[in-house]
GROMACS .gro file of C-alpha atoms in nm:
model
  360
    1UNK     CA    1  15.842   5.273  11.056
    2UNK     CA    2  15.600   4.990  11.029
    3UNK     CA    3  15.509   4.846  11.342
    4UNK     CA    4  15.593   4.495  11.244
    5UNK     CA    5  15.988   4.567  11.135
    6UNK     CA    6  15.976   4.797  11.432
    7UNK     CA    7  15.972   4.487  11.613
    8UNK     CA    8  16.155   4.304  11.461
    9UNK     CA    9  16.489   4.519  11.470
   10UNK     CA   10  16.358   4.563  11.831
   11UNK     CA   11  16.441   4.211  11.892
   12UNK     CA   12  16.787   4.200  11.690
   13UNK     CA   13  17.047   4.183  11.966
   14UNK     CA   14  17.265   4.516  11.920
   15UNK     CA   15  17.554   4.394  11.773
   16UNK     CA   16  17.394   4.217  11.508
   17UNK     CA   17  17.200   4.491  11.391
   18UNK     CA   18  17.519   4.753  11.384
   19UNK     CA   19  17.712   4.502  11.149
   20UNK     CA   20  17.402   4.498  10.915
   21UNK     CA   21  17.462   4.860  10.910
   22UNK     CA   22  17.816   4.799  10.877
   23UNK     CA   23  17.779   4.587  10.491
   24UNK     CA   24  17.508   4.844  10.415
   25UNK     CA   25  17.774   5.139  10.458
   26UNK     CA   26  18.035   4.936  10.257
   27UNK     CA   27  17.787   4.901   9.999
   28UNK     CA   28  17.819   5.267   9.929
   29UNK     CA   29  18.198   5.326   9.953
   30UNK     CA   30  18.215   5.491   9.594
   31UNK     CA   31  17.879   5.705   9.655
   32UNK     CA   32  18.004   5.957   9.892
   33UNK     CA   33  17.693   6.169   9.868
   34UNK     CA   34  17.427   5.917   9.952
   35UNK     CA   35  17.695   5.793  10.226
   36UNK     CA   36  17.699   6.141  10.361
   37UNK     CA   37  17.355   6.235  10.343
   38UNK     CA   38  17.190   5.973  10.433
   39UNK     CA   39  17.375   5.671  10.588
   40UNK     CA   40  17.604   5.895  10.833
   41UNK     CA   41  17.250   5.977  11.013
   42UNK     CA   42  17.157   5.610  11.062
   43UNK     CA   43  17.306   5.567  11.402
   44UNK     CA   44  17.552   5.781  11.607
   45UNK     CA   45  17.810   5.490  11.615
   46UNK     CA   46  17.778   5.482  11.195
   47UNK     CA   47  17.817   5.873  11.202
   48UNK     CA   48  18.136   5.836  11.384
   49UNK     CA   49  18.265   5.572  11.112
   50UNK     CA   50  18.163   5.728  10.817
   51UNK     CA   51  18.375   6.089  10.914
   52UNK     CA   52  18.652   5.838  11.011
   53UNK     CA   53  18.659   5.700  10.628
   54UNK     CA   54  18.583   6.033  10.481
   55UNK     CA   55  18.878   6.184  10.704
   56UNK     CA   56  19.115   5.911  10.603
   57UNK     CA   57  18.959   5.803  10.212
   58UNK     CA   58  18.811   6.084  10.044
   59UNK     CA   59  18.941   6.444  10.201
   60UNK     CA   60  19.250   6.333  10.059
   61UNK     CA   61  19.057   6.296   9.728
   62UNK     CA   62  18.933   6.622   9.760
   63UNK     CA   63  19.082   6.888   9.505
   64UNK     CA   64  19.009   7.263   9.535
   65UNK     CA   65  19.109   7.469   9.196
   66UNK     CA   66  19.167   7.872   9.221
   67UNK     CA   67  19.086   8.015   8.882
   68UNK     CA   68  19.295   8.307   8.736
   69UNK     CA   69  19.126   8.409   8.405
   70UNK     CA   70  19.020   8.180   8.159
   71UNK     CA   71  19.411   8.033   8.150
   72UNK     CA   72  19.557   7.938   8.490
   73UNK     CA   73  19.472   7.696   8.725
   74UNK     CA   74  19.576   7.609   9.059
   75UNK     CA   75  19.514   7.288   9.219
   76UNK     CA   76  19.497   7.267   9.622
   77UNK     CA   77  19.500   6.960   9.810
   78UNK     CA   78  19.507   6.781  10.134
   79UNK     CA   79  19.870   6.893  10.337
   80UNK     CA   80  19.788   6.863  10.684
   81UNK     CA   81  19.520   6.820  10.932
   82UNK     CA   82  19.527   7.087  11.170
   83UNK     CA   83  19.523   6.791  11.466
   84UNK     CA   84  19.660   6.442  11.216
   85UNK     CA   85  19.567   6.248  11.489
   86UNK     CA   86  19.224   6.342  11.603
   87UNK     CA   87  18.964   6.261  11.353
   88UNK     CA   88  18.695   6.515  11.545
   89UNK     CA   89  18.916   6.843  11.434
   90UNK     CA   90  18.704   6.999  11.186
   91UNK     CA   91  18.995   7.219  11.032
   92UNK     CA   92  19.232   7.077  10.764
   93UNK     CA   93  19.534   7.255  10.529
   94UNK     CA   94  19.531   7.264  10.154
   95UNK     CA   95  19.865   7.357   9.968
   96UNK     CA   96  19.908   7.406   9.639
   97UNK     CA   97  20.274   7.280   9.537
   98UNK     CA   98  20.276   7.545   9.242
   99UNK     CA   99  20.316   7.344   8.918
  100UNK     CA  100  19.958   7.478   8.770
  101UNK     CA  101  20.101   7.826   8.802
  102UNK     CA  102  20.139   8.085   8.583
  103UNK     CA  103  20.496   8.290   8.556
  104UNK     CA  104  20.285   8.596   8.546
  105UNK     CA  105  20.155   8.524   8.887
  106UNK     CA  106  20.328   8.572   9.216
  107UNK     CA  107  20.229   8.590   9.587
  108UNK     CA  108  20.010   8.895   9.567
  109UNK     CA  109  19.823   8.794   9.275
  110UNK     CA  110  19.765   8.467   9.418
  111UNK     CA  111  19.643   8.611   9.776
  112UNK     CA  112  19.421   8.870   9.577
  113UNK     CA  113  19.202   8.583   9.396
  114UNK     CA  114  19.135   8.478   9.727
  115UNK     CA  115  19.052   8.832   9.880
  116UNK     CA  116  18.752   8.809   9.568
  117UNK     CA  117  18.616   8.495   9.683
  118UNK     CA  118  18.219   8.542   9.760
  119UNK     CA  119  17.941   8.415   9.773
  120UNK     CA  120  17.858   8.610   9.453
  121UNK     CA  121  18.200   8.564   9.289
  122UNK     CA  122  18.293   8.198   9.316
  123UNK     CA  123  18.658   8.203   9.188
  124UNK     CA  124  18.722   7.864   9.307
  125UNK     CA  125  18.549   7.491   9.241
  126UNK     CA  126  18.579   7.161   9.438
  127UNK     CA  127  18.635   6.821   9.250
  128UNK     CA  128  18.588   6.553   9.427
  129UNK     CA  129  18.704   6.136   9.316
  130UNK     CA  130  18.878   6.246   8.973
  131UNK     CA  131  18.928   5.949   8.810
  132UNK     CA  132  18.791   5.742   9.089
  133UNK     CA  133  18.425   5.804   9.127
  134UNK     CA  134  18.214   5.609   8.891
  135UNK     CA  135  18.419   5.328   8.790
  136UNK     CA  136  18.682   5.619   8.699
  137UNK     CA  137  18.456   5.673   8.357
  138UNK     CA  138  18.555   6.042   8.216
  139UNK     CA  139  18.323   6.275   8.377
  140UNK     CA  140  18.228   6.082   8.642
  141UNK     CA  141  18.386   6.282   8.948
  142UNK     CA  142  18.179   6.531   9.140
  143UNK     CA  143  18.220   6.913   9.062
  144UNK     CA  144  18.078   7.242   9.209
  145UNK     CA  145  18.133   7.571   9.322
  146UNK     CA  146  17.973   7.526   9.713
  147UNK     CA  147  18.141   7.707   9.958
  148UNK     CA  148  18.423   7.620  10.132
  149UNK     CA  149  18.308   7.705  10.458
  150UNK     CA  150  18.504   7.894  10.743
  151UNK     CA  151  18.802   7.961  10.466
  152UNK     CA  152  19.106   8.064  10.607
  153UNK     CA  153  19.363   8.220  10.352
  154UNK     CA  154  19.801   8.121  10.449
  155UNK     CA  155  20.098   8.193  10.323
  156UNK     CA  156  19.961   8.487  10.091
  157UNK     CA  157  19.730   8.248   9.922
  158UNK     CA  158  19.977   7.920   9.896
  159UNK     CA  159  19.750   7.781  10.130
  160UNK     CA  160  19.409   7.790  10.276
  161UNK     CA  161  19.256   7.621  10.609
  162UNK     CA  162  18.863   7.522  10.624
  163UNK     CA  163  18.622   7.360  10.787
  164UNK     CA  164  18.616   7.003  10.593
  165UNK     CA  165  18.300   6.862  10.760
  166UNK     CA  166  18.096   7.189  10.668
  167UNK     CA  167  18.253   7.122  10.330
  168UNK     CA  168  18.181   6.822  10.231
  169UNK     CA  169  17.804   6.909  10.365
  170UNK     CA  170  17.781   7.185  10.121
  171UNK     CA  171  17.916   6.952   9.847
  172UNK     CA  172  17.702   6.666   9.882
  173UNK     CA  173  17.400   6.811  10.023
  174UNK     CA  174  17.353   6.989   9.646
  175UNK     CA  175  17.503   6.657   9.500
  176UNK     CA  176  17.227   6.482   9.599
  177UNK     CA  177  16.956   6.799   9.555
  178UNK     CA  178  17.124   6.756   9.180
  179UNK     CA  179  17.023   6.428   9.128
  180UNK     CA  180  16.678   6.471   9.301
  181UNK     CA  181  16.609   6.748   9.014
  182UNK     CA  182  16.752   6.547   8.733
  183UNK     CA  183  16.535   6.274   8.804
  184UNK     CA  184  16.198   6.513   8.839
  185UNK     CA  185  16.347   6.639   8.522
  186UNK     CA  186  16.401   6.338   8.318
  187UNK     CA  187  16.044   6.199   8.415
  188UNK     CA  188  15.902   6.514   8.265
  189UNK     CA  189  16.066   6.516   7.954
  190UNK     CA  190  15.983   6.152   7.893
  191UNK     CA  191  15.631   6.178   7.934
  192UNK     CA  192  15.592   6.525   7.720
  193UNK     CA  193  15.806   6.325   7.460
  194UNK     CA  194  15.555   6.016   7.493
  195UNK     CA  195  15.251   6.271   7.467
  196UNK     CA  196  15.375   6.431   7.166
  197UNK     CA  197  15.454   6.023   6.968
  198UNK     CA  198  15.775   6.134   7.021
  199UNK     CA  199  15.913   5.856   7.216
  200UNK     CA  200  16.144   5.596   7.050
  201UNK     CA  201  16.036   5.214   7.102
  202UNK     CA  202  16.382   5.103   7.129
  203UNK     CA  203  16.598   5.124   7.490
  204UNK     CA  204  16.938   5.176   7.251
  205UNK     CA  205  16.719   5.473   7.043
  206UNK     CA  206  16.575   5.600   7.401
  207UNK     CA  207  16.900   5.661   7.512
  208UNK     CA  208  17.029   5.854   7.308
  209UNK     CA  209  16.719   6.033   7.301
  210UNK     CA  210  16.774   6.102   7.684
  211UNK     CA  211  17.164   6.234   7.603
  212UNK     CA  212  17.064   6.494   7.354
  213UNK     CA  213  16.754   6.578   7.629
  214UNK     CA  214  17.026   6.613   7.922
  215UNK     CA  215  17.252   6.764   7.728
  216UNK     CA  216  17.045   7.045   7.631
  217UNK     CA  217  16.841   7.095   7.873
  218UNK     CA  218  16.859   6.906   8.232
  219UNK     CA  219  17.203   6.912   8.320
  220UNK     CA  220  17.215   7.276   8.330
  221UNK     CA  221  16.863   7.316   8.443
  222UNK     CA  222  16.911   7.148   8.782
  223UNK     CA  223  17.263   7.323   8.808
  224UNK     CA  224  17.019   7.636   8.779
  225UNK     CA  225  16.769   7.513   9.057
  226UNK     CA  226  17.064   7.448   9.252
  227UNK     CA  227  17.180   7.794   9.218
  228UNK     CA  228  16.870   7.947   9.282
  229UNK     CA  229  16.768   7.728   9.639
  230UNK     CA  230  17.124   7.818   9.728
  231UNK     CA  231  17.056   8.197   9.708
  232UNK     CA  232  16.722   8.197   9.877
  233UNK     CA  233  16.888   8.038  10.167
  234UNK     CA  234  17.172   8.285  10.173
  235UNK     CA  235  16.949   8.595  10.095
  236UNK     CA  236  16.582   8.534  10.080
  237UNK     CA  237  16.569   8.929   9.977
  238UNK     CA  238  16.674   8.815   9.642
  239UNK     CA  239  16.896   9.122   9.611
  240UNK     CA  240  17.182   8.911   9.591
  241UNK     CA  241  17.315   8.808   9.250
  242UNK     CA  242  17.413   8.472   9.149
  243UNK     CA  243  17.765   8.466   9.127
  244UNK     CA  244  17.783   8.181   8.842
  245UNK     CA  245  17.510   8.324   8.605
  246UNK     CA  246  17.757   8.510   8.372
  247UNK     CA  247  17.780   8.620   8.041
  248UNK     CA  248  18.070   8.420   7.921
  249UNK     CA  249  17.795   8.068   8.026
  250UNK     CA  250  17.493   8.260   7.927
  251UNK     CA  251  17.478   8.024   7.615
  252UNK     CA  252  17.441   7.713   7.813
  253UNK     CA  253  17.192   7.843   8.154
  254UNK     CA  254  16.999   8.063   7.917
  255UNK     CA  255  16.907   8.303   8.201
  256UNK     CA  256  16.832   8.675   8.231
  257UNK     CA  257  17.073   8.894   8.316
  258UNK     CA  258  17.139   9.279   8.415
  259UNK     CA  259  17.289   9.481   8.195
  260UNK     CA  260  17.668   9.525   8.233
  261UNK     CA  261  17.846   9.863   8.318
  262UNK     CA  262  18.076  10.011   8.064
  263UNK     CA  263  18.424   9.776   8.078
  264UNK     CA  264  18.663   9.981   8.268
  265UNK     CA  265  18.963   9.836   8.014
  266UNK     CA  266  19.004   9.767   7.676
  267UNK     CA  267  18.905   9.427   7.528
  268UNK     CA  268  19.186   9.321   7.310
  269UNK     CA  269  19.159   9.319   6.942
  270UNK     CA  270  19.168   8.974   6.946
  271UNK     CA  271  18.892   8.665   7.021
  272UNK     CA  272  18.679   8.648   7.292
  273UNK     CA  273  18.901   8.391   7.454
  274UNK     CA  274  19.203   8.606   7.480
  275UNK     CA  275  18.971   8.896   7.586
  276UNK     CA  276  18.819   8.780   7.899
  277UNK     CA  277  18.962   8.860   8.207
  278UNK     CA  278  18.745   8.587   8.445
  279UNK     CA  279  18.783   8.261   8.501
  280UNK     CA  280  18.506   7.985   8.430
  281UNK     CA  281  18.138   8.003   8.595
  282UNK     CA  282  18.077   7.665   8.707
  283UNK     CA  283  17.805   7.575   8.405
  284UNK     CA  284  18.102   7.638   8.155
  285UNK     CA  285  18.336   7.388   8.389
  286UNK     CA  286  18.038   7.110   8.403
  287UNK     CA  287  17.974   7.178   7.997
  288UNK     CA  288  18.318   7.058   7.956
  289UNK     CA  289  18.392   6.812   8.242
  290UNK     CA  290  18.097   6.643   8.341
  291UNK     CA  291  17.946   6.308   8.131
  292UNK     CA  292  17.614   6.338   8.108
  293UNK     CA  293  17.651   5.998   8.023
  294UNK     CA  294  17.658   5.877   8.352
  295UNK     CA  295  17.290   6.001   8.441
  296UNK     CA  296  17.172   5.746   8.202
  297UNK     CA  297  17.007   5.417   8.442
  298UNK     CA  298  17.209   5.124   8.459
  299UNK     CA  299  17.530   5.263   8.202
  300UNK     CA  300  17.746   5.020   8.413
  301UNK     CA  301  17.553   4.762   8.163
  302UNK     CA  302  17.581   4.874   7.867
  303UNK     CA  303  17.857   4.803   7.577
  304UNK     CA  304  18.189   4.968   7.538
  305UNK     CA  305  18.081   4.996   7.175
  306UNK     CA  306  17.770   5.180   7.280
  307UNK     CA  307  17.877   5.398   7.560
  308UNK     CA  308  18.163   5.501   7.323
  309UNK     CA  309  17.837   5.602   7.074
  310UNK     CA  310  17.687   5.776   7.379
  311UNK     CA  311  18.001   5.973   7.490
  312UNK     CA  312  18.066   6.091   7.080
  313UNK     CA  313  17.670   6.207   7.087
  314UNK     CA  314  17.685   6.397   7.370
  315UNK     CA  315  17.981   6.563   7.255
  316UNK     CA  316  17.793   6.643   6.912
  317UNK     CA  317  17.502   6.779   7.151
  318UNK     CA  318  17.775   7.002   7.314
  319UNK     CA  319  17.899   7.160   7.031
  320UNK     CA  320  17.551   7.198   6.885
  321UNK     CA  321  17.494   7.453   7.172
  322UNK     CA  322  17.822   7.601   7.226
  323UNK     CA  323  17.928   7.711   6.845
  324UNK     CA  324  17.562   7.840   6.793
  325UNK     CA  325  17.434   7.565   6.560
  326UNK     CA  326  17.086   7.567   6.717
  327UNK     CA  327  16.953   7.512   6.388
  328UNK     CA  328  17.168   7.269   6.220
  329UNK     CA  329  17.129   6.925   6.366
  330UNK     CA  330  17.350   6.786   6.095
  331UNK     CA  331  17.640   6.994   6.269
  332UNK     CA  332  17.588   6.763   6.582
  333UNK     CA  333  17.621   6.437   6.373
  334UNK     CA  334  17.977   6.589   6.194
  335UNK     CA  335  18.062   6.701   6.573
  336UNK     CA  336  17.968   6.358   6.669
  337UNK     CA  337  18.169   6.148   6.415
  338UNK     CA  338  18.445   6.408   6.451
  339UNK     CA  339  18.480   6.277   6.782
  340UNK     CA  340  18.489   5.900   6.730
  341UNK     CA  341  18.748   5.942   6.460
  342UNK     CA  342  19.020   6.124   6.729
  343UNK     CA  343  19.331   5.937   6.733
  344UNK     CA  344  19.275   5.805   7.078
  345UNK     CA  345  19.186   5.420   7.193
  346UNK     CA  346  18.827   5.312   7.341
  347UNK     CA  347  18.955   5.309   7.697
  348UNK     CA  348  19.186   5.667   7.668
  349UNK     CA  349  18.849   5.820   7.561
  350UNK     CA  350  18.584   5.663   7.811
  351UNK     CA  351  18.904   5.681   8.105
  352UNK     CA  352  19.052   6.007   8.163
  353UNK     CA  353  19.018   6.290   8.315
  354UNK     CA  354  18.979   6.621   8.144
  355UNK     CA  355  18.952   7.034   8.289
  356UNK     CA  356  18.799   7.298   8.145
  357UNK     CA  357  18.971   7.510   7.876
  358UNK     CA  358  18.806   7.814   7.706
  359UNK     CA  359  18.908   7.652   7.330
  360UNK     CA  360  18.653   7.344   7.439
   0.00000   0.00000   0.00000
């Protein structure tokens, strides 16, 4: 710190200085990760406060989904805290209530998903502010596939205990590492794009230049990064596999991967979708929930007209990549327009909150 504002706080009288800490928290209600982070090591007082609103605000905001194949989904959330009273317990209860189930699945299928949760076989994601976090835009809530740390499996799998504070950690901690990437990223591709004349003059023009660039490229790139820092800190061998790096996603993380043993049943002569037997890697969840719209600076400014425009081209980017169009760009401006002409207002488009489906 410089000397000069060292001395200055210095001669702030205590209280004064912990309610400028205080607004500067507040600021950053609706940014859990930063709030997390960063702020909740400011002071020990502000560390205390910021679990206390995270206990009470967003752990109840806080949605853990079990996958079974490409089909079923079951939600968890927020039943108990092990000690309701005592902010400083570290262990809370997730339920599911059982609408997202299947009829095909009962207790022991249920309790068996969880018996396959790894490190290297991630059959359950975390979503955290649907519909809340950034101004609840679609695509705007947080979503990985960290660990849930200390997991605890009840009631044959119809609920789970874990350690929320270790959690959250996980969660953010890459959040943030995300958006640290995406920003290296970004500046990269702009300059290599200004190198090449390739650069549009226009902000409008440079933004959608930027979609089609995250789209493509960054969003699963620093997903990727993620994945890979996260492995060398739970086996710096490397002779662990990354869990998420799957064929069914190979399309959109474009990695290598080791050659798969004979499959010990018969696909079904039917599509691919009906074939599968796993459930979704978290680049195919991301691909289909996440707006990469929302990594654009300063979208909270910009037009519903245009964001609507933004939204349609990053969903013509999408499809680009996922039906295999790689070399027809006019199949991203049908894809596009496609979009824009869905029977759906403005606001049920750029408001809502959507989940991964294998027919996205």
């Amino acid at each position: 710190m410089v000397p000069e504002i060292a001395d200055f706080w210095g001669r702030l009288p205590l209280e004064l200085i912990e309610r400028i800490l205080d607004l500067l928290i507040d600021d950053y209600d609706l940014d859990p990760a930063y709030q997390w982070t960063t702020l909740r090591h400011t002071a020990r007082r502000q560390k205390r406060r910021i679990e206390r609103f995270f206990w009470h605000y967003w752990l109840p905001k806080l949605t853990i989904t079990l996958y079974s194949g490409p089909r079923c989904q079951i939600d968890y959330r927020l039943s108990n805290r092990t000690d309701d009273d005592n902010p400083e317990s570290s262990q809370v209860r997730f339920r599911t209530l059982g609408p997202g189930l299947s009829n095909s699945l009962n207790k022991e299928d249920i309790r068996s998903l969880w018996d396959q949760y790894t490190f290297e076989n991630r059959v359950a994601h975390l979503r955290l502010g649907e519909g809340l976090l950034n101004h609840g835009m679609t695509g705007g809530y947080i979503v990985n596939d960290t660990d849930i740390v200390d997991l605890q499996v009840e009631d044959d799998g119809f609920g789970i205990v874990f350690d929320w504070r270790r959690t959250f950690d996980a969660l953010l901690r890459e959040e943030v590492m995300m958006r640290k990437f995406q920003l290296e990223m970004t500046t990269e591709r702009k300059m290599a794009l200004a190198s090449e004349h390739r650069w549009p003059p226009f902000p409008r023009i440079q933004r959608l230049a930027l979609v089609k660039q995250f789209v493509l490229d960054v969003q699963m790139a620093k997903r990727v990064a993620v994945q890979k820092h996260r492995l060398k800190r739970h086996d710096p061998s490397g002779q662990t596999q990354i869990g998420s790096i799957t064929q069914e996603s190979r399309h959109l993380h474009n990695q290598p991967l080791p050659l798969l043993p004979p499959p010990t049943e018969p696909r079904r002569a039917c599509c691919a979708i009906c074939s599968r037997r796993t459930g979704p890697s978290i680049f195919e969840v991301v691909a289909c929930e996440e707006s990469v719209v929302l990594s654009l600076e300063d979208w909270q400014q910009l037009s519903k007209e245009e964001l609507l425009d933004l939204y349609a081209e990053a969903y013509g980017w999408n499809c680009y990549r996922c039906l295999g169009q790689k070399d027809n760009v006019e199949w991203q401006q049908i894809s596009k327009n496609d979009w824009l002409t869905v029977c759906s207002s403005t606001d049920e488009k750029l408001h809502s909150v959507r989940r991964w489906n294998p027919w996205f």
